[in-house]
mmCIF file of C-alpha atoms in Angstrom:
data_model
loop_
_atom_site.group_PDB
_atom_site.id
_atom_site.type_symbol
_atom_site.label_atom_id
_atom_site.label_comp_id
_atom_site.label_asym_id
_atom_site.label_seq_id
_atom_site.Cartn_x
_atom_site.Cartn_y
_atom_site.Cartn_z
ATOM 1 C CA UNK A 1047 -89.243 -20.885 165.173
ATOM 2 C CA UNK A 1048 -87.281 -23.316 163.620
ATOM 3 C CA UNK A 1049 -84.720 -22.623 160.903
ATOM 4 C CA UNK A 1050 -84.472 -24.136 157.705
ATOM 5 C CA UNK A 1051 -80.789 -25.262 157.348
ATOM 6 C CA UNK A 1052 -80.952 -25.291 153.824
ATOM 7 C CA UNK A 1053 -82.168 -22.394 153.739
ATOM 8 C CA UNK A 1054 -79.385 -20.805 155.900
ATOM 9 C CA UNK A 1055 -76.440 -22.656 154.219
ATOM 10 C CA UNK A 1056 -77.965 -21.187 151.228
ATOM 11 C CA UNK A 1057 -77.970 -17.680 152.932
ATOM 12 C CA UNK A 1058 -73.773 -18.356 153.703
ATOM 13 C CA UNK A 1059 -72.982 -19.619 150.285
ATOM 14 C CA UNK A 1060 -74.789 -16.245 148.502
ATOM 15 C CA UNK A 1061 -72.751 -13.894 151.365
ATOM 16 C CA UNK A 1062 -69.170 -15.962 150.374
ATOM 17 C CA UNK A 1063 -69.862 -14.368 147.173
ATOM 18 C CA UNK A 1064 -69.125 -10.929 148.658
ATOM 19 C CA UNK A 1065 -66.182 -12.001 150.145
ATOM 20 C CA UNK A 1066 -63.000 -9.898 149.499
ATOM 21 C CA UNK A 1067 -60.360 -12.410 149.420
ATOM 22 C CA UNK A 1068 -57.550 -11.332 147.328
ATOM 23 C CA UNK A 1069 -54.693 -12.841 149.000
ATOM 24 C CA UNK A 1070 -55.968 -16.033 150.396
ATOM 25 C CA UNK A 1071 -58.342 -16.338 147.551
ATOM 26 C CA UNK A 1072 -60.506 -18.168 150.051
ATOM 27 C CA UNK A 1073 -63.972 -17.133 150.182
ATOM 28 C CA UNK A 1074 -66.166 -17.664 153.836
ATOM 29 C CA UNK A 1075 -69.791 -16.782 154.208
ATOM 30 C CA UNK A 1076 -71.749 -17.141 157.290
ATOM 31 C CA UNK A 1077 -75.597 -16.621 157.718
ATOM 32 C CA UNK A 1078 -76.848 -16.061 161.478
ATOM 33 C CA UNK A 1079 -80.447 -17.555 161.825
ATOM 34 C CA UNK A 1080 -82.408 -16.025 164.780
ATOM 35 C CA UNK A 1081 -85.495 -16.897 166.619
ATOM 36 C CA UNK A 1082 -87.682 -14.415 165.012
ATOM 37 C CA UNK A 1083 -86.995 -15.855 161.678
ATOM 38 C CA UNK A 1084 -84.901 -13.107 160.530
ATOM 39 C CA UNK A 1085 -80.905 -14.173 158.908
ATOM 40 C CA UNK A 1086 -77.870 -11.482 159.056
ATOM 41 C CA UNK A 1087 -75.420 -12.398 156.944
ATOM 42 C CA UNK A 1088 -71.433 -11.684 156.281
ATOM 43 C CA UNK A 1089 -68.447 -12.554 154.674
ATOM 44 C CA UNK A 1090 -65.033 -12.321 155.538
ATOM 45 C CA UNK A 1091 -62.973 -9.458 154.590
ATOM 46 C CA UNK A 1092 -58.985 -9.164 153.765
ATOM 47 C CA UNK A 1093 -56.723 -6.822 154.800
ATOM 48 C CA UNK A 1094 -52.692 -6.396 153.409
ATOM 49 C CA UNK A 1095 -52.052 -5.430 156.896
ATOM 50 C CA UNK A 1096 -53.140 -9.695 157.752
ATOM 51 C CA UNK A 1097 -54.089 -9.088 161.307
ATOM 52 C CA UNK A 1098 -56.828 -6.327 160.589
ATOM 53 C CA UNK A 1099 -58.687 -9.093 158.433
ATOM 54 C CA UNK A 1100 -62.130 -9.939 159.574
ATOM 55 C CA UNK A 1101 -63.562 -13.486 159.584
ATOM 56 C CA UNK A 1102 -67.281 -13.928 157.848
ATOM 57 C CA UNK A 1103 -68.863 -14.575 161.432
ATOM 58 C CA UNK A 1104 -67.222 -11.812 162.858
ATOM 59 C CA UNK A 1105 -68.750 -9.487 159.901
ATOM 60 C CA UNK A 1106 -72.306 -11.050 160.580
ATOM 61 C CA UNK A 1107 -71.826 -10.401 164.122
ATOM 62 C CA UNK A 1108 -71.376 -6.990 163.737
ATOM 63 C CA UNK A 1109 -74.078 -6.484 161.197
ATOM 64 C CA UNK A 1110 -76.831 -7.800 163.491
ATOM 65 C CA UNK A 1111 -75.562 -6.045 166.644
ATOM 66 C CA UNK A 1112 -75.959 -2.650 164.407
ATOM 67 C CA UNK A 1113 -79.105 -4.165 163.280
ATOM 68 C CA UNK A 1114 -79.947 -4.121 167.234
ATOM 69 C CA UNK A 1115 -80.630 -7.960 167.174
ATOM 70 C CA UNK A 1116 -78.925 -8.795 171.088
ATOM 71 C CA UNK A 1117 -80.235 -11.928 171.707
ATOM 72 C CA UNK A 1118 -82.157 -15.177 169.630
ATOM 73 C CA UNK A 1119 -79.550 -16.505 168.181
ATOM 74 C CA UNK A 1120 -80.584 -20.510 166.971
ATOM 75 C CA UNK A 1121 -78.305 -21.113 164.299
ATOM 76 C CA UNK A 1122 -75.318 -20.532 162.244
ATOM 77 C CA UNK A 1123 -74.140 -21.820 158.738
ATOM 78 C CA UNK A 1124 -70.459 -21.483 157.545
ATOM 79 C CA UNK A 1125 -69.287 -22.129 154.417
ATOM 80 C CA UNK A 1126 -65.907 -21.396 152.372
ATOM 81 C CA UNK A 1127 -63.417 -22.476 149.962
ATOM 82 C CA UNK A 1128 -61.192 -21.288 147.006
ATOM 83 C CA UNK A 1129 -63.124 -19.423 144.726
ATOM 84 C CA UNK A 1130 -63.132 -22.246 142.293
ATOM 85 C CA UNK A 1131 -63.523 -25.708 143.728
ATOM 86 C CA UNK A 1132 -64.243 -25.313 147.148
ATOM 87 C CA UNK A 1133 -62.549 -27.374 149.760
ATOM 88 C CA UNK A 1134 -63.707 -31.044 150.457
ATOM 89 C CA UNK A 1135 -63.571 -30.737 154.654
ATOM 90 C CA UNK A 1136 -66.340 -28.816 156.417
ATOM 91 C CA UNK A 1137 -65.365 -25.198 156.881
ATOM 92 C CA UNK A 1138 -65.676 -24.143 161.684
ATOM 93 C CA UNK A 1139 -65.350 -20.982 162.709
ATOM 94 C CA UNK A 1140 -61.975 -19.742 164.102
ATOM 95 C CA UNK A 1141 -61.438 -19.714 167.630
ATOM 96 C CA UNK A 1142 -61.645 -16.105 167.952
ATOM 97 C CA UNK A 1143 -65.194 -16.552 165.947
ATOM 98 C CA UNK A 1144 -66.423 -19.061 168.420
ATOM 99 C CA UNK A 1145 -65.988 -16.591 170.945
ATOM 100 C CA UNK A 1146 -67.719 -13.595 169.014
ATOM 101 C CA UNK A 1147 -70.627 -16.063 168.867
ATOM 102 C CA UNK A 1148 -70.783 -16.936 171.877
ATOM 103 C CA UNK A 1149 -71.154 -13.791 173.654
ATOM 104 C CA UNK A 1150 -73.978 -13.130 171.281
ATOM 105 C CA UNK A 1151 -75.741 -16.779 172.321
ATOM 106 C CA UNK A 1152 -75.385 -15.820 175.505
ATOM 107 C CA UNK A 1153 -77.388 -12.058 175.622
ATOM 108 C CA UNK A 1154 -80.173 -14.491 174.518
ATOM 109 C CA UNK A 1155 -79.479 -17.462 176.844
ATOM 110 C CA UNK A 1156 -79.245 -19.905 173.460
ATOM 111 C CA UNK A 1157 -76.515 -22.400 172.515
ATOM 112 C CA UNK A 1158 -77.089 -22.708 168.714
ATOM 113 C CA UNK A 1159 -76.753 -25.193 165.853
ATOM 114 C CA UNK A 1160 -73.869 -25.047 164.058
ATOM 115 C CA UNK A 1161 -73.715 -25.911 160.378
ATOM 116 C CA UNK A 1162 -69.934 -26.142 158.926
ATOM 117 C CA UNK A 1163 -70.515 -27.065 155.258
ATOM 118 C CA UNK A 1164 -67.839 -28.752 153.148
ATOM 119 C CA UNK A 1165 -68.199 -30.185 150.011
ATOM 120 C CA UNK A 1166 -69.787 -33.418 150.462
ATOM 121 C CA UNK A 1167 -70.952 -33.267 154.176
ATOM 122 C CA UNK A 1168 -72.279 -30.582 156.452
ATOM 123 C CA UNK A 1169 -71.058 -30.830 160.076
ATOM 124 C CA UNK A 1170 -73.895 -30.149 162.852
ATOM 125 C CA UNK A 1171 -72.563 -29.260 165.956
ATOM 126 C CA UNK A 1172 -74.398 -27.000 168.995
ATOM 127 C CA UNK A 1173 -71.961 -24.087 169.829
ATOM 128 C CA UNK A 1174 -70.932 -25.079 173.191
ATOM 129 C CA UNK A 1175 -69.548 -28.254 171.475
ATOM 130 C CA UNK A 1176 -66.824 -25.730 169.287
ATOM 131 C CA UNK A 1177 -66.176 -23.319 171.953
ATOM 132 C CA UNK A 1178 -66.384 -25.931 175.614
ATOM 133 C CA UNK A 1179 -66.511 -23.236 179.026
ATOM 134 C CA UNK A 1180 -66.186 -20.284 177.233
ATOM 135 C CA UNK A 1181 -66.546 -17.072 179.158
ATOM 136 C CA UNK A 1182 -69.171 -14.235 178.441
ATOM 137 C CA UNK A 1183 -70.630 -10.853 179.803
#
């Protein structure tokens, strides 16, 4: 099944509203879009103690692994920005967030699409593009 990416960016921009943000003030949403036509969604979440902070992907990672979903990962769209304006620049996953998504592509054999939305442009890239040799299960 194919996924709509408007769709899914759509699906990323409603989860940055959840976002708790108070320090950075910068709000990320990600929507995971799966084979079966199903989207998990997440958004990141601040800590005071900076390090325990979880990234928007990470969150939707989790979600759909408690969800069960192991493997049909096809896409991902990432959005974020400042809670009023946005930023210009399309929004990738951290490093440590590439990885997270890998490991999930990988317990379905997928590499997926990558949407990184910005402002004015949305960045497609496949996932081995962001995250070149990366390591797995």
């Amino acid at each position: 099944m194919n996924i709509d990416r408007d769709s899914l960016i759509a699906a990323a921009r409603a989860a940055s509203a959840q976002a708790y943000a108070p320090y950075s003030r910068f709000h990320v949403g990600a929507a995971l879009g799966f084979a079966d036509g199903s989207v998990v969604c997440g958004a990141n979440v601040e800590n005071a103690s900076y390090g325990l902070s979880l990234c928007a992907e990470t969150a939707a990672v989790a979600a759909a692994m408690n969800a069960g979903i192991r493997g049909g990962l096809v896409a991902v769209a990432v959005i974020g920005g400042a809670v009023v304006g946005g930023v210009a620049d399309p929004v990738t996953p951290c490093g440590r967030c590439r990885q997270v998504l890998s490991e999930l592509a990988q317990l379905g054999g997928t590499d997926p699409l990558v949407w990184c939305v910005g402002s004015d442009k949305v960045l497609e890239l496949r996932l081995s593009e962001l995250l070149p040799h990366a390591f797995g299960p």
